[in-house]
XYZ file of C-alpha atoms in Angstrom:
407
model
C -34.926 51.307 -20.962
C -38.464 51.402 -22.373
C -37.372 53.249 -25.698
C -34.953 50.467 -26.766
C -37.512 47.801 -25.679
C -40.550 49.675 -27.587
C -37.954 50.022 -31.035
C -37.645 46.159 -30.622
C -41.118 45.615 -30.054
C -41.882 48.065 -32.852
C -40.078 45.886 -35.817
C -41.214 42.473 -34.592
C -44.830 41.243 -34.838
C -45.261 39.301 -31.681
C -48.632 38.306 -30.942
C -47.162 37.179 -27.149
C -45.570 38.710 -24.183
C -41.915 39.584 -25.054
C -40.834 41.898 -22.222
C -41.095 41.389 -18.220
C -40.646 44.376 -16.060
C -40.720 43.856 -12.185
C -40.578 46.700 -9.979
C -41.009 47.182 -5.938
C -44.201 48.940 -5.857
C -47.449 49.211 -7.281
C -46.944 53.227 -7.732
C -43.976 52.449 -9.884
C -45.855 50.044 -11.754
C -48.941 52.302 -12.700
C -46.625 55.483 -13.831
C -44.441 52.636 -16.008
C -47.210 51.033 -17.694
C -48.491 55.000 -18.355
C -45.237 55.852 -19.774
C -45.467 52.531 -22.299
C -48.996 53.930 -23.404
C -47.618 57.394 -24.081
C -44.420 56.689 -25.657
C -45.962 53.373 -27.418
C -48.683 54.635 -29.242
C -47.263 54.783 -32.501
C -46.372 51.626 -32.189
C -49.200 49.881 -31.423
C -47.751 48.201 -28.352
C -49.621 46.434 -25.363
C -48.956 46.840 -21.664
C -50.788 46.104 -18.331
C -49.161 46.589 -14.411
C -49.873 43.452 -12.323
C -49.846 44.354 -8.884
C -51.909 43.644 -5.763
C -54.462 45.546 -3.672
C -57.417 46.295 -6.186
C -61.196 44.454 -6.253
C -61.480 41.463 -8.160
C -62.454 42.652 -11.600
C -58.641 43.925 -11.122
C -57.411 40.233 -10.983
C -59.647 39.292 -13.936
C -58.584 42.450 -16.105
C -54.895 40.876 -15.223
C -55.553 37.086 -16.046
C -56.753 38.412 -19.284
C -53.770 40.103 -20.026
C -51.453 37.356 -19.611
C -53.388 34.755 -21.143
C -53.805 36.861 -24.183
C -50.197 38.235 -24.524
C -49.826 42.016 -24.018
C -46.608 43.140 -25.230
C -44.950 44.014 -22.348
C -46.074 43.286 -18.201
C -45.066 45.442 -15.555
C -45.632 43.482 -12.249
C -44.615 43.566 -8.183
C -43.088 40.547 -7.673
C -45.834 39.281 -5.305
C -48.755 39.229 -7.597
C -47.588 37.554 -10.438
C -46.083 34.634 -8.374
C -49.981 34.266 -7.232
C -51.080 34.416 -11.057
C -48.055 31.691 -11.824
C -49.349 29.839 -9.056
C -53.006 29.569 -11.017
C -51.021 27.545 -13.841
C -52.267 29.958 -16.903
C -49.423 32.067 -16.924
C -46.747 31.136 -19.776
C -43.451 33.006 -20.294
C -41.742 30.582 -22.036
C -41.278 33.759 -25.133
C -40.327 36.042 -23.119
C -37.426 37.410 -24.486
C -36.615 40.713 -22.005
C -36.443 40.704 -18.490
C -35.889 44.036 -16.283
C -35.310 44.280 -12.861
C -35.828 47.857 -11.612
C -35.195 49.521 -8.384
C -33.519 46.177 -7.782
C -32.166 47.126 -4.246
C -35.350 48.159 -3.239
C -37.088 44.954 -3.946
C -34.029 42.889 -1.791
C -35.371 45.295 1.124
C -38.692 44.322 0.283
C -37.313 41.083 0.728
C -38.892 39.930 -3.087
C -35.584 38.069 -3.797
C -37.044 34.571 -2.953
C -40.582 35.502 -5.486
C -38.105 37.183 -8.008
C -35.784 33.691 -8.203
C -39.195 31.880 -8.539
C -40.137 34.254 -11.372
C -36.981 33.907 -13.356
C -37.225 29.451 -13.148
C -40.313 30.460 -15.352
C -38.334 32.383 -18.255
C -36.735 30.926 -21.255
C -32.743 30.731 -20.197
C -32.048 32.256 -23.417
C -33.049 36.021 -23.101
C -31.694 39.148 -22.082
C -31.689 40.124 -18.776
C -31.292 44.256 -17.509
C -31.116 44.767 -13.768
C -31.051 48.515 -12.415
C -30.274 49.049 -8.775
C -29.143 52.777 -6.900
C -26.962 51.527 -4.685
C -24.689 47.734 -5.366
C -24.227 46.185 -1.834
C -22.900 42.537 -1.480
C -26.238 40.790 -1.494
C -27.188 42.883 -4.549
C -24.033 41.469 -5.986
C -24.557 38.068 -4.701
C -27.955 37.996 -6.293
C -27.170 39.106 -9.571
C -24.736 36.288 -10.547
C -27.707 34.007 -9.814
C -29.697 35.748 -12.548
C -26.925 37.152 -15.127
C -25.159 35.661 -17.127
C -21.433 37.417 -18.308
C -23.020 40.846 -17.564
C -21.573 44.205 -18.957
C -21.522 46.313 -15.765
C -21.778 50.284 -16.414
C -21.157 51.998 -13.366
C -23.182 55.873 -12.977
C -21.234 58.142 -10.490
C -23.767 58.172 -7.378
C -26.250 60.645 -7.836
C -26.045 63.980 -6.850
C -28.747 66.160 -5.767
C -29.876 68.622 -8.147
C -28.165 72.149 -8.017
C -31.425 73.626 -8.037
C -32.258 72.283 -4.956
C -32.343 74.340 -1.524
C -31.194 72.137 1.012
C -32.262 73.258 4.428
C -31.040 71.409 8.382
C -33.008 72.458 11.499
C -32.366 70.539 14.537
C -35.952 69.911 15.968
C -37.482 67.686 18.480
C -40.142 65.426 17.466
C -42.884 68.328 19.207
C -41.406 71.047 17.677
C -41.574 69.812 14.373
C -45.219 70.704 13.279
C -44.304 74.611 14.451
C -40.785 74.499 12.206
C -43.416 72.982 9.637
C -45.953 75.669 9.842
C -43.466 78.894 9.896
C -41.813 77.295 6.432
C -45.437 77.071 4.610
C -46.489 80.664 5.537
C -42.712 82.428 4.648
C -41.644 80.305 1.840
C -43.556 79.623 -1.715
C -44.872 76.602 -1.004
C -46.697 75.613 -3.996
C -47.037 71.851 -3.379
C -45.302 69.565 -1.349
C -44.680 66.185 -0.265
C -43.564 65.389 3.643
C -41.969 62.082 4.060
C -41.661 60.029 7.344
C -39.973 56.791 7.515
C -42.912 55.179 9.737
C -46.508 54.510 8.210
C -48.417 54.857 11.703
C -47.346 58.075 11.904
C -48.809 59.004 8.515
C -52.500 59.480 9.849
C -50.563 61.604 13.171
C -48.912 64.058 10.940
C -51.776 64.375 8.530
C -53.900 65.618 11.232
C -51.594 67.898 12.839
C -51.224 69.554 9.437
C -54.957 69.764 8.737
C -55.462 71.325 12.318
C -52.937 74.623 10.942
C -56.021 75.530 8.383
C -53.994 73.258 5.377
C -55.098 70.166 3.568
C -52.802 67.580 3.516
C -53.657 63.634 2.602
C -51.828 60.823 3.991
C -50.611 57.683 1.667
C -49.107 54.622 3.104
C -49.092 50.902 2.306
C -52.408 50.247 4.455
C -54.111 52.175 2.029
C -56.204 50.502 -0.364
C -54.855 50.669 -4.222
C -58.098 52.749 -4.988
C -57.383 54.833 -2.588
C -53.537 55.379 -3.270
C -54.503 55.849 -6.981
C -57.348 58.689 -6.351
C -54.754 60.458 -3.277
C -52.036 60.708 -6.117
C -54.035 61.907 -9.067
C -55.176 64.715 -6.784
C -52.238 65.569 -5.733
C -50.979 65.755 -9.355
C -53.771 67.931 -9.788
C -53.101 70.281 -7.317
C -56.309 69.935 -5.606
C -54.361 69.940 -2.290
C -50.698 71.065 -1.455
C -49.214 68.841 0.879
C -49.080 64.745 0.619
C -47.748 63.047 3.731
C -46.450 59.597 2.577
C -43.962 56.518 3.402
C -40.657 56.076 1.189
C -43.313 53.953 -1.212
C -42.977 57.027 -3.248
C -39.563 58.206 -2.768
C -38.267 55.704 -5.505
C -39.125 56.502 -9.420
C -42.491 58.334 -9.065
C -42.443 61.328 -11.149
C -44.310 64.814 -9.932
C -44.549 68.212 -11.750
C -43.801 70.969 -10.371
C -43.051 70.069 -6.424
C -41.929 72.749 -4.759
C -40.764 71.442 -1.490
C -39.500 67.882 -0.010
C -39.666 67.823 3.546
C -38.160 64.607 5.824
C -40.036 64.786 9.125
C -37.473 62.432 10.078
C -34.420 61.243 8.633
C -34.373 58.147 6.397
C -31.505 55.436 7.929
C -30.194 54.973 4.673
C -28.173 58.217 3.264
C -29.278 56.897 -0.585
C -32.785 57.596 0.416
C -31.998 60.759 1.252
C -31.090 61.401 -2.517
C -34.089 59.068 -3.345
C -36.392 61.669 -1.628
C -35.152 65.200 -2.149
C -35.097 64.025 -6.181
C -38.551 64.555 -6.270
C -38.070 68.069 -6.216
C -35.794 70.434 -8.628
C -36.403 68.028 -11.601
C -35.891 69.313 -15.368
C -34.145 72.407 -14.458
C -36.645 73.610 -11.875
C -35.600 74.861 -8.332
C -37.218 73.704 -4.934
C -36.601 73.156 -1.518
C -35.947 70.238 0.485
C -36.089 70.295 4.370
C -34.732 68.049 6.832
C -35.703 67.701 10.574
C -33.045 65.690 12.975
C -32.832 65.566 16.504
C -29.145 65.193 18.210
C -28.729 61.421 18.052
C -30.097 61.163 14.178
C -26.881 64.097 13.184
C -24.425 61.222 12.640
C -26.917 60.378 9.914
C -26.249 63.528 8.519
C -23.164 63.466 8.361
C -23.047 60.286 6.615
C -25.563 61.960 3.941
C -22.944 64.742 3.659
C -20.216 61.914 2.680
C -22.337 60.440 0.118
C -23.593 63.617 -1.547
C -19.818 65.547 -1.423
C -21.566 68.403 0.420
C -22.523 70.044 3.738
C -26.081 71.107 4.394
C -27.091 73.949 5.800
C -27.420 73.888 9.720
C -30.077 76.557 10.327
C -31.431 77.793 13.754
C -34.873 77.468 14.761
C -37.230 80.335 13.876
C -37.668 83.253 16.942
C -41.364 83.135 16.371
C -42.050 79.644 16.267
C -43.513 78.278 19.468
C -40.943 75.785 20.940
C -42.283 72.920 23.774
C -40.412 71.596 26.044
C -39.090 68.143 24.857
C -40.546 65.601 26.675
C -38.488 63.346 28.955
C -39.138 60.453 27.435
C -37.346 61.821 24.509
C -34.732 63.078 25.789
C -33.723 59.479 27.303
C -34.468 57.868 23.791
C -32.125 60.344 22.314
C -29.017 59.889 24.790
C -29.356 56.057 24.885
C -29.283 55.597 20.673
C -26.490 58.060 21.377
C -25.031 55.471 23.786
C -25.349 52.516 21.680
C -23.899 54.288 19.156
C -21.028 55.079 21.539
C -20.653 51.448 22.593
C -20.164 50.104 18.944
C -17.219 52.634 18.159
C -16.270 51.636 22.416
C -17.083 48.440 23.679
C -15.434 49.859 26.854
C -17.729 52.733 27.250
C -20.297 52.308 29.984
C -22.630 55.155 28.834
C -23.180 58.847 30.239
C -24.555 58.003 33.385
C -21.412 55.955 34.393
C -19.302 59.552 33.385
C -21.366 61.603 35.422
C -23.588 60.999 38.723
C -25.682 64.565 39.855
C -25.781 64.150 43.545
C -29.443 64.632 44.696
C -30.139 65.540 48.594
C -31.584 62.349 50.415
C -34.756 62.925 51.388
C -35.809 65.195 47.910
C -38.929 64.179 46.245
C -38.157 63.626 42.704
C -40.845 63.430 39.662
C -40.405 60.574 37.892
C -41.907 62.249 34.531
C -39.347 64.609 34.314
C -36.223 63.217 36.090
C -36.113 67.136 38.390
C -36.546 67.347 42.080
C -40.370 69.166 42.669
C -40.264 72.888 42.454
C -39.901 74.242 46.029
C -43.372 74.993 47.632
C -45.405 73.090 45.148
C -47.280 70.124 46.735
C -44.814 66.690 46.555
C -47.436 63.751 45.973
C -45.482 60.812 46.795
C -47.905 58.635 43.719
C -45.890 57.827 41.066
C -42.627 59.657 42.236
C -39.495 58.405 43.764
C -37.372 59.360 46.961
C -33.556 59.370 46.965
C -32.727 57.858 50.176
C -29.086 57.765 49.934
C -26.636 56.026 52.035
C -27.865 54.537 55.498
C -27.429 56.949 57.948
C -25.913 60.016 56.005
C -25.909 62.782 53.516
C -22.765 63.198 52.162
C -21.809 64.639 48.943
C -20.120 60.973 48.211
C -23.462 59.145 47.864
C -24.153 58.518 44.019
C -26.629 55.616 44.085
C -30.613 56.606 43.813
C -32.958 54.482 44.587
C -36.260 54.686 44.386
C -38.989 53.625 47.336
C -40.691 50.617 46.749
C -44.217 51.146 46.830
C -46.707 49.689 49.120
């Protein structure tokens, strides 16, 4: 959209803001307002990104900006409500309004700010709103801001056919080892390792760094220095591997990536496309790699519906050192597998109901792992739990355990 806009811009001598762009983030927002000084230069047109998170000469830099009337403002929905909120901010000429990555900002949940934002513009203007995906409340919203809209509908996007898309079913401990075999067999040039939670950001990072590799972390609790200096070097290639939230899986624009990995599986199948796009762009190849455990494989195979084709279930490596899955995880696993279960079944009681092990009374059993102690190793009766069965017998019938209260 910003080649129309600058043409427009181009034959009319404004000497006031004409154009309003709001996007999600502030890493959208920087590479937009880079594209309007590259493809704008000809045309002498102005452009700034308003977003929040920098030092205060950053807010002044802004305020000048829209006081003085830069052709076109890029802007998170957040910030400029708090620079409408100062009273200097006028947008009563505004005559072009774009929403991008419009269903990202409803998740954000920006739709209150954006409705704020739009009471400010002229009602005469025209009005471009860009979303991946079109739920209901994307459609809801839209008649609020449109007005007789021409709809053009894109067939959902497909991954690029350059893209190697690779399945291993891993556990959430023997995902660094996975991780380390594909960097030392496969051309990994540079690569960017998404996970769906920020606190595990700094985690991951320094599991990486700890197999002899640089890797940088960027999240949201990064400062915007910070976030802008990680990225650059990453463009740069000064290290190969940036370990970041889905903050950059939308829009942002790298050279040259070699690999996309998902250390764990984004809920919405979209963002799968989102996030294996940064890779295999302009006719290039790459790789994109996808760890799930058991429960999360329903979420593949709702990826596999959206994007018309199977990916590639591939066993674990023989050399890669494989831990035993702790048993925490393996009862976090079968109960989202439950719940699961339960929706489709309200009249499913879950696996224990279908199947009881009987367990000797009188056997010790370690509460960390859900086994009976090894024979001959020293029972310690802290922290564990005794099945005491029925009162008075030991027959195969007796399904209950229950554990000793402690004293």
């Amino acid at each position: 959209y910003l080649l129309p806009l600058l043409d427009k811009i181009s034959h009319a001598k404004h000497g006031h803001t004409t154009t309003l762009i709001l996007v999600p983030t502030r890493e959208l927002a920087t590479q937009i307002d880079e594209q309007v000084m590259g493809f704008g230069y000809y045309v002498e047109a102005s452009s700034i990104a308003i977003y929040g998170g920098g030092k205060s000469e950053g807010w002044e830099q802004q305020k000048r900006a829209l006081t003085s009337g830069a052709d076109i403002i890029i802007a998170t929905p957040g910030r400029l409500i708090a620079h409408l909120q100062m009273g200097y901010v006028k947008f009563d000429k505004i005559k072009y309004l774009v929403l991008d990555e419009a269903d990202k900002m409803m998740d954000m949940g920006f739709s209150d700010d954006i409705l704020n934002i739009v009471r400010q513009l002229p009602k005469e203007r025209q009005t471009l709103l860009f979303s991946a995906t079109m739920p209901s409340k994307i459609r809801d919203f839209s008649q609020q801001i449109l007005k007789n809209p021409e709809e053009i509908r894109l067939a959902v996007s497909k991954p690029a056919a350059g893209i190697d898309q690779q399945l291993y079913m891993a556990f959430d401990r023997q995902k660094i080892y996975v991780l380390e075999h594909i960097i030392k067999t496969q051309d990994v040039q540079s690569m960017v390792l998404f996970t769906s939670q920020k606190a595990a950001v700094g985690g991951i990072v320094k599991a990486v760094n700890k197999l002899g590799i640089e890797a940088r972390g960027i999240s949201s609790d990064r400062t915007q220095e910070e976030r802008e200096e990680i990225m650059r070097a990453f463009k740069n290639k000064q290290f190969p591997i940036l370990v970041a939230t889905d903050v950059l899986s939308r829009g942002i624009d790298i050279d040259s990536l070699s690999h996309v990995v998902n250390y764990d599986i984004p809920r919405a199948a979209e963002d799968y496309v989102h996030r294996i796009g940064r890779t295999g762009r302009a006719l290039h190849t790459g790789a994109a790699v996808t760890f799930a455990n058991e429960a999360e494989m329903v979420h593949i195979g709702e990826i596999e519906q959206l994007i018309n084709q199977k990916i590639e279930l591939l066993p674990l490596p023989a050399e890669v050192q494989i831990e035993e899955t702790q048993f925490e995880e393996q009862q976090a696993i079968g109960r989202e597998i439950d719940d699961r279960r339960k929706k489709l079944d309200p009249t499913f009681q879950g696996a224990f109901h279908e199947k009881k092990e009987w367990i000797k009374p009188g056997v010790t059993i370690d509460k960390r792992t859900g086994k009976p102690f090894a024979e001959g190793k020293k029972k310690s009766s802290k922290g564990a739990k005794v099945n005491v069965g029925k009162k008075g017998g030991s027959a195969p019938g007796v399904k209950a355990i229950k554990a000793r209260k402690r004293r």
